[in-house]
Each structure stands twice: as structure tokens, then as C-alpha cells.
PDB file of N, CA and C in Angstrom:
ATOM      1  N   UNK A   7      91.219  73.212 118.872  1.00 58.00           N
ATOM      2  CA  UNK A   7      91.648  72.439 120.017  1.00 58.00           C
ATOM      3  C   UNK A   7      93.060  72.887 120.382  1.00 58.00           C
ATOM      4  N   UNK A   8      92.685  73.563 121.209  1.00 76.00           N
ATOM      5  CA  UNK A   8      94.582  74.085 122.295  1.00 76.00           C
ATOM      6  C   UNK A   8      95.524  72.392 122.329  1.00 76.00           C
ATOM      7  N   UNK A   9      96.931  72.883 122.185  1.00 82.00           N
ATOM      8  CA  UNK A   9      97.952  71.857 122.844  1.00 82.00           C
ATOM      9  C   UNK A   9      97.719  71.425 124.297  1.00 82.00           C
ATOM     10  N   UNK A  10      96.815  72.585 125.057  1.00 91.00           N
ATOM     11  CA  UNK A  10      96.858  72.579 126.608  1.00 91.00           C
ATOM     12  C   UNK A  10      95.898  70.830 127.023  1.00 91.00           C
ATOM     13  N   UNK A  11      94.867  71.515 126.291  1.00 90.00           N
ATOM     14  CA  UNK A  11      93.798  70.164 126.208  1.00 90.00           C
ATOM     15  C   UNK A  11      94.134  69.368 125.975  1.00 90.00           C
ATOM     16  N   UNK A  12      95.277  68.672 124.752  1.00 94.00           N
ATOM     17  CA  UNK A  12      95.854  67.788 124.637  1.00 94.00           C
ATOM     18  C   UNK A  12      96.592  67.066 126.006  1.00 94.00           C
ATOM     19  N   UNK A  13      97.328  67.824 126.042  1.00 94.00           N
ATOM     20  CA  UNK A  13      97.880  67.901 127.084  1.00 94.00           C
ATOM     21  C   UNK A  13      97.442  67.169 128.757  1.00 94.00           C
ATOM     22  N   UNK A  14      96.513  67.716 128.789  1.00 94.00           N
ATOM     23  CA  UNK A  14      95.412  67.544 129.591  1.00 94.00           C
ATOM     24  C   UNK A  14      95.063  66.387 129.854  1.00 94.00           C
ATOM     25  N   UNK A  15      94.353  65.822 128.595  1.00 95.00           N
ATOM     26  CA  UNK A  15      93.661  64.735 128.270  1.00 95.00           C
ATOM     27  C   UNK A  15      94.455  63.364 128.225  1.00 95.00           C
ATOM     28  N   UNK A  16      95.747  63.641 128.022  1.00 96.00           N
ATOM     29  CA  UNK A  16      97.133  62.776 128.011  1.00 96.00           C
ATOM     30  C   UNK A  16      97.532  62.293 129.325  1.00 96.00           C
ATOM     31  N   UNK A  17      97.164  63.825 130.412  1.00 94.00           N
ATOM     32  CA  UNK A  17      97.486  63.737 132.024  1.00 94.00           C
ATOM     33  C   UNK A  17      96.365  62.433 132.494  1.00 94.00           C
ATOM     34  N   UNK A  18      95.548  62.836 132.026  1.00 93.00           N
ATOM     35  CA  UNK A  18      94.054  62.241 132.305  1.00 93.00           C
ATOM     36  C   UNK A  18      94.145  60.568 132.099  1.00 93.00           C
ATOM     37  N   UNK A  19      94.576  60.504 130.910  1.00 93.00           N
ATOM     38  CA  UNK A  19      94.606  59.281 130.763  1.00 93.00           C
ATOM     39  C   UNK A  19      95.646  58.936 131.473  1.00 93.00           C
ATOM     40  N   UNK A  20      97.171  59.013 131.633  1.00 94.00           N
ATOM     41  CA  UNK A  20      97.911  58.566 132.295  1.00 94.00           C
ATOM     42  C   UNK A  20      97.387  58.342 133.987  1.00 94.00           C
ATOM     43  N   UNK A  21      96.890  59.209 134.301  1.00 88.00           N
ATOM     44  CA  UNK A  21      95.968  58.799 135.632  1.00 88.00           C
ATOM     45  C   UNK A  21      95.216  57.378 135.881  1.00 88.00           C
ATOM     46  N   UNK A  22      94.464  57.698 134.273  1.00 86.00           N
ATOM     47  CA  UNK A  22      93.519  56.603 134.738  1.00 86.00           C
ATOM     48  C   UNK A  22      94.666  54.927 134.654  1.00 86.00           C
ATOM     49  N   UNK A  23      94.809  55.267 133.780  1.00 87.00           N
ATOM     50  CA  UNK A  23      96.003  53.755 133.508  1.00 87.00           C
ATOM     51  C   UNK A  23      96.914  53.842 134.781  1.00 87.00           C
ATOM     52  N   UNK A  24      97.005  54.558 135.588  1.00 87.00           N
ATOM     53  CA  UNK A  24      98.273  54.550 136.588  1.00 87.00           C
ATOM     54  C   UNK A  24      99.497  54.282 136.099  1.00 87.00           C
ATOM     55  N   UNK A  25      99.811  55.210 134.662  1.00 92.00           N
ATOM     56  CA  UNK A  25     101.570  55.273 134.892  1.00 92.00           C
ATOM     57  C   UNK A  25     101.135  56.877 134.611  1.00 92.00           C
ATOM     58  N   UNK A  26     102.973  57.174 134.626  1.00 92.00           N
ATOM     59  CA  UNK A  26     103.419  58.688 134.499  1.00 92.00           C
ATOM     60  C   UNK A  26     103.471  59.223 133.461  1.00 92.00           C
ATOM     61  N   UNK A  27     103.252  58.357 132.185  1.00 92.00           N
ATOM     62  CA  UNK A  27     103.685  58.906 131.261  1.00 92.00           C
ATOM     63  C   UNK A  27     102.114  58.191 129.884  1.00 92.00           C
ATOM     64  N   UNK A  28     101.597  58.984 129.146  1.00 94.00           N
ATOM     65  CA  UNK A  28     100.940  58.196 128.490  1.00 94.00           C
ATOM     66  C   UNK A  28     100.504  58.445 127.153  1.00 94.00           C
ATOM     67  N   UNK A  29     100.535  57.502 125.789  1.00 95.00           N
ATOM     68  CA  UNK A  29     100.408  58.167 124.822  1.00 95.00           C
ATOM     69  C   UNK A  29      98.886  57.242 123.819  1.00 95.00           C
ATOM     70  N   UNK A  30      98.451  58.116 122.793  1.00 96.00           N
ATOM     71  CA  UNK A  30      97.213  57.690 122.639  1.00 96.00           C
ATOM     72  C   UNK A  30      97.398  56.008 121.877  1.00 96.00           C
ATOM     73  N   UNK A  31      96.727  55.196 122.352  1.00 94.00           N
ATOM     74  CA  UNK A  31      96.542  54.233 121.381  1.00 94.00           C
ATOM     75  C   UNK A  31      95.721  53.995 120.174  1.00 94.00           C
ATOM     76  N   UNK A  32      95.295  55.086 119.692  1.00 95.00           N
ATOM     77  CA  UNK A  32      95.148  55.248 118.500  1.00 95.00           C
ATOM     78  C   UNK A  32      94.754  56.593 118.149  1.00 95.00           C
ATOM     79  N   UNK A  33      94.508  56.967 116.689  1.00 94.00           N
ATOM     80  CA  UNK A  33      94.506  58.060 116.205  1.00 94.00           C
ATOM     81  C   UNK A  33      92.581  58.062 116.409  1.00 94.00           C
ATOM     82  N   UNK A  34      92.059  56.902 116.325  1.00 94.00           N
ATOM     83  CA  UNK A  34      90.497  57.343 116.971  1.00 94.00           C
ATOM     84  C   UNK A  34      90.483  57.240 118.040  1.00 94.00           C
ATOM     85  N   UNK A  35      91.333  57.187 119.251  1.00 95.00           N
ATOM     86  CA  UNK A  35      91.282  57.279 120.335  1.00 95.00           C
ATOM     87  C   UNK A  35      91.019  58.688 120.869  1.00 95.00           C
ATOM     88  N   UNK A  36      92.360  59.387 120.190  1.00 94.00           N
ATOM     89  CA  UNK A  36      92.918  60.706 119.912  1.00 94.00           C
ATOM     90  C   UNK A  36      91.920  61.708 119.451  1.00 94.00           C
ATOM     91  N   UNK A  37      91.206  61.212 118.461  1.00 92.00           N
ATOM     92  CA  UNK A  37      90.217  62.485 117.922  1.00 92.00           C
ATOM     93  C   UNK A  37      88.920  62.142 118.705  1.00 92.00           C
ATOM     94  N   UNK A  38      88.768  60.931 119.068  1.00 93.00           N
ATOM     95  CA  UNK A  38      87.411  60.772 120.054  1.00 93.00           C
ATOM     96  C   UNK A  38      87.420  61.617 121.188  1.00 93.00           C
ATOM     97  N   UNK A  39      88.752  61.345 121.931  1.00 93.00           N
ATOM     98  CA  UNK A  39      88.684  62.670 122.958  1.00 93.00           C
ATOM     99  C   UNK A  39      89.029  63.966 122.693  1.00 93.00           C
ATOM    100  N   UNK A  40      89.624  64.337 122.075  1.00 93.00           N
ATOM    101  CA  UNK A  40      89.509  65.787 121.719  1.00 93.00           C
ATOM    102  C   UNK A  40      88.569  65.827 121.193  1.00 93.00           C
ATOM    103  N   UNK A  41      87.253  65.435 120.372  1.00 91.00           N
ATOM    104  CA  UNK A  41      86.104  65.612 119.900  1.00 91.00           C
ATOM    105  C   UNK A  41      85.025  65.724 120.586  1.00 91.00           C
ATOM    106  N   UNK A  42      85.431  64.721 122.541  1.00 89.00           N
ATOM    107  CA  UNK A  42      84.537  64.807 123.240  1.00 89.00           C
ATOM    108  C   UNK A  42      84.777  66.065 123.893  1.00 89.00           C
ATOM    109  N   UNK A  43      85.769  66.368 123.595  1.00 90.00           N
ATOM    110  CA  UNK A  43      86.168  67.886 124.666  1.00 90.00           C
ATOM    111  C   UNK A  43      85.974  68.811 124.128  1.00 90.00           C
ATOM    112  N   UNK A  44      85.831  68.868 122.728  1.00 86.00           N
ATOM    113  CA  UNK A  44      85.358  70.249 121.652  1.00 86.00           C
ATOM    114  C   UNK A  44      84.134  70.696 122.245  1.00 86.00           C
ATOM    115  N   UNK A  45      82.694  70.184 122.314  1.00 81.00           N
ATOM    116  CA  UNK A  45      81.509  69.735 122.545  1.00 81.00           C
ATOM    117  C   UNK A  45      80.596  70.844 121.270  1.00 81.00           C
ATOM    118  N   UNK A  46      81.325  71.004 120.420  1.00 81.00           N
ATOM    119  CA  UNK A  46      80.882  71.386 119.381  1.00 81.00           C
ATOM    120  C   UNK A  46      79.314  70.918 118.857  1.00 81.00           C
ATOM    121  N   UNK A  47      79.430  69.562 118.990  1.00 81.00           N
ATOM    122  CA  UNK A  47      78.521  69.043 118.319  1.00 81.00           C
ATOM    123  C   UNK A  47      78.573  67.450 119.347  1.00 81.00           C
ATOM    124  N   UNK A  48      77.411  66.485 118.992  1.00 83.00           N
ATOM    125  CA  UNK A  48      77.232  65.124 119.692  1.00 83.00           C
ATOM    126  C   UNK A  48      77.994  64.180 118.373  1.00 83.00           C
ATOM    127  N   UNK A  49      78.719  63.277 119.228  1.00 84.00           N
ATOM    128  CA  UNK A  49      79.331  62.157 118.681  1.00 84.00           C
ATOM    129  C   UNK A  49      78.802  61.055 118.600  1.00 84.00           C
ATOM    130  N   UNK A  50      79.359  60.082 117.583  1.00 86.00           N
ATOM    131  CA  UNK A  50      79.199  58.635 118.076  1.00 86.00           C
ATOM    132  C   UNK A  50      81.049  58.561 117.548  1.00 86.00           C
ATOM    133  N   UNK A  51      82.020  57.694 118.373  1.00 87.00           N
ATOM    134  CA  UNK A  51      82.863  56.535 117.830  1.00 87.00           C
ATOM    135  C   UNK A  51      82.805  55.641 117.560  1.00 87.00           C
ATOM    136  N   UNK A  52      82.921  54.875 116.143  1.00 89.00           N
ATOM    137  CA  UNK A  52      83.168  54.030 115.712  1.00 89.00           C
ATOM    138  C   UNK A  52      84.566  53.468 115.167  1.00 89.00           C
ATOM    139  N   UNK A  53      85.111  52.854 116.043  1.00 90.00           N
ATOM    140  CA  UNK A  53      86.646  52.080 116.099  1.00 90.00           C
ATOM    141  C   UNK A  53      86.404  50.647 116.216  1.00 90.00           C
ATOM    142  N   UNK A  54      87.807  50.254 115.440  1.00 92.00           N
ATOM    143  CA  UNK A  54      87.745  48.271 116.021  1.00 92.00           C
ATOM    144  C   UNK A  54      88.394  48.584 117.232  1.00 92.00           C
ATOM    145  N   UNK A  55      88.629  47.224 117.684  1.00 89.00           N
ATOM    146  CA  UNK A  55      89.171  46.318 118.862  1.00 89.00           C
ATOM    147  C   UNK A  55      90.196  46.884 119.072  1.00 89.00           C
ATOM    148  N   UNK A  56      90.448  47.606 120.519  1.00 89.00           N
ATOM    149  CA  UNK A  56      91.518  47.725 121.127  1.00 89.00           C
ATOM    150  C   UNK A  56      92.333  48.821 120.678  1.00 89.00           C
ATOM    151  N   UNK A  57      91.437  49.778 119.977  1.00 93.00           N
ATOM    152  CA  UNK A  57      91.693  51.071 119.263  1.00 93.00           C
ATOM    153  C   UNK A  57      91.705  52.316 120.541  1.00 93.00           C
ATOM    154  N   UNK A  58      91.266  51.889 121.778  1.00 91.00           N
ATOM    155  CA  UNK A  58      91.074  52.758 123.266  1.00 91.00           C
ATOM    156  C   UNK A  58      89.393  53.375 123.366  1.00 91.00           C
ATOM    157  N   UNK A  59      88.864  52.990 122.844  1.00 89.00           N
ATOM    158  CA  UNK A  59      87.348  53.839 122.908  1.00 89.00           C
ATOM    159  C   UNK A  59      87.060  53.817 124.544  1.00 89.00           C
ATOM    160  N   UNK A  60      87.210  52.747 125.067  1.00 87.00           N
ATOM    161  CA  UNK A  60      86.193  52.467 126.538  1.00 87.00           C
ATOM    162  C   UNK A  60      87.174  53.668 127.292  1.00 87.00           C
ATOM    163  N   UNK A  61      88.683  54.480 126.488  1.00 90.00           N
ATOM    164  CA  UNK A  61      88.596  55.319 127.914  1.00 90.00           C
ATOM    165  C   UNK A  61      88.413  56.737 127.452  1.00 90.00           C
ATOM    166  N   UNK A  62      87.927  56.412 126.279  1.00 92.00           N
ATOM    167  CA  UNK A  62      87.388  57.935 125.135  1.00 92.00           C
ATOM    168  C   UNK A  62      86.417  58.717 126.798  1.00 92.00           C
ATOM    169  N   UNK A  63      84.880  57.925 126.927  1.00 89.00           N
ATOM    170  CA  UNK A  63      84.201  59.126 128.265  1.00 89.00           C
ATOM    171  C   UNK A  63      84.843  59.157 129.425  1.00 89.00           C
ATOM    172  N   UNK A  64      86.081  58.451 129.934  1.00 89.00           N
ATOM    173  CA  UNK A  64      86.819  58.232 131.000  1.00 89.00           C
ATOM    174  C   UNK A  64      87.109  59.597 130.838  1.00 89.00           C
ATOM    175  N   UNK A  65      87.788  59.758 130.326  1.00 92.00           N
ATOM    176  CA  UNK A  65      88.968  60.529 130.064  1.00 92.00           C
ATOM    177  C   UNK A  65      88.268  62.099 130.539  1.00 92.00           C
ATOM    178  N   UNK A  66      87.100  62.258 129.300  1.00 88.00           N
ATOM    179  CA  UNK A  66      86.067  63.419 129.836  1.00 88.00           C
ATOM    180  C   UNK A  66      85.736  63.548 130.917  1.00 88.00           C
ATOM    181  N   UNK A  67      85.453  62.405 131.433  1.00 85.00           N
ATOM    182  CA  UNK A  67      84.843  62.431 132.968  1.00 85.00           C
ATOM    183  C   UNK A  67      85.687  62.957 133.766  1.00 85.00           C
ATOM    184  N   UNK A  68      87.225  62.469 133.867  1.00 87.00           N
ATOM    185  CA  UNK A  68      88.111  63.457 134.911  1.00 87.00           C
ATOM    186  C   UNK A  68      88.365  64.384 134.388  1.00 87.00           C
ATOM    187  N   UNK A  69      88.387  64.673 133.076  1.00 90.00           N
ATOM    188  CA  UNK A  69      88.698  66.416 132.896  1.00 90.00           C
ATOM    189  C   UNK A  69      87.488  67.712 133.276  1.00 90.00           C
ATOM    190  N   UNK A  70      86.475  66.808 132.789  1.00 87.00           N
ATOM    191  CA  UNK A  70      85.178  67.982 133.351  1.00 87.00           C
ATOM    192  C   UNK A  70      83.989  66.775 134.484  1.00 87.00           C
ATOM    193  N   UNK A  71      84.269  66.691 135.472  1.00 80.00           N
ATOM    194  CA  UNK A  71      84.034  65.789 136.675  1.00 80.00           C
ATOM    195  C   UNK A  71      82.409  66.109 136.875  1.00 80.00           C
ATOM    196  N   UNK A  72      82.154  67.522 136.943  1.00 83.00           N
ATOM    197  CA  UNK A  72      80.373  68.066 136.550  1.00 83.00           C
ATOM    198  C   UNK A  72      79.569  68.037 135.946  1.00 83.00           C
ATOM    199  N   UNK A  73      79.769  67.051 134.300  1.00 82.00           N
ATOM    200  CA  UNK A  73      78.982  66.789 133.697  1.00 82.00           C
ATOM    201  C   UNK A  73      78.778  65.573 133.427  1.00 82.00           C
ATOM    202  N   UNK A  74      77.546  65.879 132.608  1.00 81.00           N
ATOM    203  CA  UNK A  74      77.337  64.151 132.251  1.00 81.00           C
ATOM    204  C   UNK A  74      77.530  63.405 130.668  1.00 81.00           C
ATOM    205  N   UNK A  75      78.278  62.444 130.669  1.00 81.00           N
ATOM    206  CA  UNK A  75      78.292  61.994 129.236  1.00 81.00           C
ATOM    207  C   UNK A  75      77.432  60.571 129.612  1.00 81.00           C
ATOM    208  N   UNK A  76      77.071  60.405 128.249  1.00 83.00           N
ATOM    209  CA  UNK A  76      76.477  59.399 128.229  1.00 83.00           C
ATOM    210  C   UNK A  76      77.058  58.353 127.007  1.00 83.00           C
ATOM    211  N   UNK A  77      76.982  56.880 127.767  1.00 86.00           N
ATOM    212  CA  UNK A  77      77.566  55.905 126.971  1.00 86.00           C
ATOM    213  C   UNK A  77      76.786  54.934 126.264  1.00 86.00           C
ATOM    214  N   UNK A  78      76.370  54.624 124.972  1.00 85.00           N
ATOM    215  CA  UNK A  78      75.471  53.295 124.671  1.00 85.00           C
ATOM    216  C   UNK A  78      76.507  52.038 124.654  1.00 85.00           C
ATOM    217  N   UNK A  79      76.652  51.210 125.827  1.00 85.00           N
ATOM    218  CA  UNK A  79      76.915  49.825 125.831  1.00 85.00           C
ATOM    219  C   UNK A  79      76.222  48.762 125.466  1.00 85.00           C
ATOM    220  N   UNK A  80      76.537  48.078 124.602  1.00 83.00           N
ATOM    221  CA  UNK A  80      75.159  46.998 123.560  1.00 83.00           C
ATOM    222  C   UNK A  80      75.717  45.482 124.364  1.00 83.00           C
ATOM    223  N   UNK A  81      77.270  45.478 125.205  1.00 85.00           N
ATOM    224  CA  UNK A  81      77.257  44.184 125.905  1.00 85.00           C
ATOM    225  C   UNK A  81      77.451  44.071 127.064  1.00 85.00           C
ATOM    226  N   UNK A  82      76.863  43.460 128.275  1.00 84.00           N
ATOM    227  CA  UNK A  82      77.191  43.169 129.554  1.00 84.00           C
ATOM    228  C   UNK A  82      78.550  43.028 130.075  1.00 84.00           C
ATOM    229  N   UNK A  83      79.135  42.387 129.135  1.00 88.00           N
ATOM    230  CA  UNK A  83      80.466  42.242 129.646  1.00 88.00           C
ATOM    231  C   UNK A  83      81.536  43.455 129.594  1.00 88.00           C
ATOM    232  N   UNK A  84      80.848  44.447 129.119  1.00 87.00           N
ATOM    233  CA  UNK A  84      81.402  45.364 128.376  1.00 87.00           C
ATOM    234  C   UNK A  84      80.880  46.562 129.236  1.00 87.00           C
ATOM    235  N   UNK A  85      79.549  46.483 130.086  1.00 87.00           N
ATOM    236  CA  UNK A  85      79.100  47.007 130.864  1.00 87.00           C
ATOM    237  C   UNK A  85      79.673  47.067 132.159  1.00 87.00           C
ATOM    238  N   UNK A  86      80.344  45.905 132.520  1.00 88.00           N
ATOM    239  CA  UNK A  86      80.725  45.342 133.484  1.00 88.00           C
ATOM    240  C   UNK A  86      82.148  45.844 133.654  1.00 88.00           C
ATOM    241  N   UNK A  87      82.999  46.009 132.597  1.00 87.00           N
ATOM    242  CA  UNK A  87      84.120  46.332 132.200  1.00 87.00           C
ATOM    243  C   UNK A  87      84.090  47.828 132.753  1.00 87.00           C
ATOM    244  N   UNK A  88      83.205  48.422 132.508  1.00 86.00           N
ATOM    245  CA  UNK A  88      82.990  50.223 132.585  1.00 86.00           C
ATOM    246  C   UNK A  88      82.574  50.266 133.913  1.00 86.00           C
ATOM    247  N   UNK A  89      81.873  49.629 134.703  1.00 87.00           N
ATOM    248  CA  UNK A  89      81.479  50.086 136.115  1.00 87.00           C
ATOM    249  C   UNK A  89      83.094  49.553 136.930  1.00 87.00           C
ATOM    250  N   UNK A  90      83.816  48.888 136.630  1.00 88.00           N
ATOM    251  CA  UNK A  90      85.135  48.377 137.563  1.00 88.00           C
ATOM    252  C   UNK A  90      85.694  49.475 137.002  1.00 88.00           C
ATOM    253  N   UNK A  91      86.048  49.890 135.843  1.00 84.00           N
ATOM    254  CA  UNK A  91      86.967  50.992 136.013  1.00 84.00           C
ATOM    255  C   UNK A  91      86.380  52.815 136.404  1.00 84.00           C
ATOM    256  N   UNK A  92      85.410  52.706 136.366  1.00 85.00           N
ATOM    257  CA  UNK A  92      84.432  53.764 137.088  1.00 85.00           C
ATOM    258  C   UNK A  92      84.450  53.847 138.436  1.00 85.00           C
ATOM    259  N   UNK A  93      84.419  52.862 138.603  1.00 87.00           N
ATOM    260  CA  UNK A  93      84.276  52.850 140.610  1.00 87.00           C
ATOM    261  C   UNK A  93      86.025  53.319 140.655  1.00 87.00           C
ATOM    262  N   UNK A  94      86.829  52.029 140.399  1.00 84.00           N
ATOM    263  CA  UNK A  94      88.418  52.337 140.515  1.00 84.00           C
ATOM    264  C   UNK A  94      88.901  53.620 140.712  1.00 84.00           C
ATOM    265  N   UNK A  95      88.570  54.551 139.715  1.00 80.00           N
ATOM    266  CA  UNK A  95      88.847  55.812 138.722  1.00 80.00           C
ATOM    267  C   UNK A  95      87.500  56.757 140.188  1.00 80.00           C
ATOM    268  N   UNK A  96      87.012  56.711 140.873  1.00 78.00           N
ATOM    269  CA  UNK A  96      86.229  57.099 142.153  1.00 78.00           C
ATOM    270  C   UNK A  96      85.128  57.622 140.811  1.00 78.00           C
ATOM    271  N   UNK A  97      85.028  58.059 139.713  1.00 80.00           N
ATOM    272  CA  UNK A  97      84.362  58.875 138.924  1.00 80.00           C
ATOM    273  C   UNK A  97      82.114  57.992 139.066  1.00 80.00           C
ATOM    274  N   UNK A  98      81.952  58.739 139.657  1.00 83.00           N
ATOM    275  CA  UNK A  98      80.571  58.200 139.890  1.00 83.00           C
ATOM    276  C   UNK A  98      79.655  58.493 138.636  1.00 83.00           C
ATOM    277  N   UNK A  99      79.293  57.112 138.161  1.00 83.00           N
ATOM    278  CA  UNK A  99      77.946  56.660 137.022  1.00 83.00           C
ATOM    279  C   UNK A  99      76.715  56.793 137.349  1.00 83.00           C
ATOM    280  N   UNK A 100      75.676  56.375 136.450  1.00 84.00           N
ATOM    281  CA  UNK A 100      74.305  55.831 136.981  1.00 84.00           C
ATOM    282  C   UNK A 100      74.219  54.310 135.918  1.00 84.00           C
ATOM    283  N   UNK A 101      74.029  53.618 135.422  1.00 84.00           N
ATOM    284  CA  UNK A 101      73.839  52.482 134.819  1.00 84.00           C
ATOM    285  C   UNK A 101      72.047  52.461 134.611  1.00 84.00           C
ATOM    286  N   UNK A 102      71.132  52.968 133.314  1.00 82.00           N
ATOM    287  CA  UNK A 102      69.952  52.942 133.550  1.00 82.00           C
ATOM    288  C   UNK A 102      70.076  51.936 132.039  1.00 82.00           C
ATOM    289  N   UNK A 103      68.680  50.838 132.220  1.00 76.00           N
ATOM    290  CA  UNK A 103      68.307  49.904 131.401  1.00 76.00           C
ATOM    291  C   UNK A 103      66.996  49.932 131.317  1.00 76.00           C
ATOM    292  N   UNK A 104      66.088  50.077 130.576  1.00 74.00           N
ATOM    293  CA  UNK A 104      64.764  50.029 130.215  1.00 74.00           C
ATOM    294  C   UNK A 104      64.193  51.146 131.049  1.00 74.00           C
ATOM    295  N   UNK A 105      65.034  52.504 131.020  1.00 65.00           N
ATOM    296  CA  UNK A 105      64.195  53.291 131.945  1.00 65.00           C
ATOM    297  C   UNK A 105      64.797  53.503 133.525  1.00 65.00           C
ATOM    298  N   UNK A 106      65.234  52.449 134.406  1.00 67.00           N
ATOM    299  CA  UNK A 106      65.299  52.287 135.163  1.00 67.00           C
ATOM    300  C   UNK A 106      67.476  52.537 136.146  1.00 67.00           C
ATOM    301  N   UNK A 107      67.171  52.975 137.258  1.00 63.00           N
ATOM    302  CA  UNK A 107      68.748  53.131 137.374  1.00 63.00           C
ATOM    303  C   UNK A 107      68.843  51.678 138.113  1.00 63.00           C
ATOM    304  N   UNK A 108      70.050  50.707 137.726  1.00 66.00           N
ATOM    305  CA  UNK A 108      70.174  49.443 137.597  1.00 66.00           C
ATOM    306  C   UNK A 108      71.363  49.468 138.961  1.00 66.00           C
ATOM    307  N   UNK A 109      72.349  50.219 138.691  1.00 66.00           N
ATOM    308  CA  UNK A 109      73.625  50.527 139.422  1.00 66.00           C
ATOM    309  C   UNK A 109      73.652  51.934 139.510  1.00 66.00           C
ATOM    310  N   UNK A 110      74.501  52.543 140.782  1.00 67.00           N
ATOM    311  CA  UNK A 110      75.339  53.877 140.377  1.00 67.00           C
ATOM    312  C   UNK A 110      76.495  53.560 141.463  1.00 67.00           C
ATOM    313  N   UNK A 111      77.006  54.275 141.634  1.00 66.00           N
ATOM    314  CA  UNK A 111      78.183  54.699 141.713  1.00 66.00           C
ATOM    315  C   UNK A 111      78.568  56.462 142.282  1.00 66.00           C
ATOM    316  N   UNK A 112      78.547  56.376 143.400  1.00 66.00           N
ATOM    317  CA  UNK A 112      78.653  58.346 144.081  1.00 66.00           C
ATOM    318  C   UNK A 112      79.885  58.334 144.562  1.00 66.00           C
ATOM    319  N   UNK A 113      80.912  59.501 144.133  1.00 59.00           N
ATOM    320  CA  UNK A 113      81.872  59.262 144.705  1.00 59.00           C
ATOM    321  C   UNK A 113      82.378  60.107 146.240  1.00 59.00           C
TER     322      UNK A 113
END
């Protein structure tokens, strides 16, 4: 993993949060996205509360805008949480549940 990517991914997030300046809130925050940006291999993160995960595929999403990651959300509210800052962030989703596309989002 280049400093550049770091780098990068730091810009990225400071975007999404809207300040100028931004640093990781945690060290699984940190290796989640550089891990999503390796693409070495498929992930899962597992972090507690408020460790930054929800902007772990954000983050991917504005650095490589052409692909697709995919997220397992297990709560609504939590679902709900990800489509407001998705739309915000212009970065267009699909939201599929039992098969089906529920929401999207085109930017």
C-alpha cells in the first residue's frame, strides 16, 4: 500500500465529512480502507461502535466511483443511515432485499 493511497483515502474522507483536514478514527477504520483499496482479496470488518466502519465503502466509492462494493446491513436504521449519506456524498447505490432493488440512487 503506497503513502499516495493513504493519502488519497484521507482526501476522500475529509470530503465526505466536509472539513479540510481529516484523520482516521480508528486503526480498523484505517486498515479497512486500505484493505478495501488493496482488492487483494474479499473482506469482512469487524469493529465496535464508532470505530468509522459506515465510511470504510464510502470512502472506496469516491476513490474508484466505477465499481461496485457491496455492503451487508443487518439494521434499518443503519440502512437508512447509508442511503442519507450516499445520496449527500451524490455517490449512487442500489439497496436490494430479498432479491429485489428496494431504493437506488443515480447520480
Amino acid at each position: 500500500m503506497t503513502a499516495d493511497l493513504e493519502a488519497d483515502a484521507l482526501n476522500a474522507l475529509a470530503h465526505a465529512l466536509g472539513v479540510s483536514n481529516a484523520s482516521w478514527s480508528s486503526e480498523e477504520q484505517r486498515y479497512g480502507v486500505l484493505g478495501s483499496l488493496d482488492k487483494s482479496s474479499d473482506m469482512i470488518v469487524i469493529a465496535k461502535t464508532g470505530s468509522g466502519k459506515t465510511m470504510i465503502p464510502i470512502i472506496s466509492s469516491l476513490i474508484e466511483p466505477n465499481t461496485w462494493t457491496i455492503v451487508a446491513i443487518p439494521l434499518v436504521s443503519l440502512i437508512h443511515d447509508y442511503e442519507r449519506r450516499l445520496s449527500q456524498l451524490q455517490i449512487p447505490y442500489h439497496l436490494f432485499t430479498d432479491g429485489h432493488t428496494l431504493n437506488a440512487y443515480t447520480a
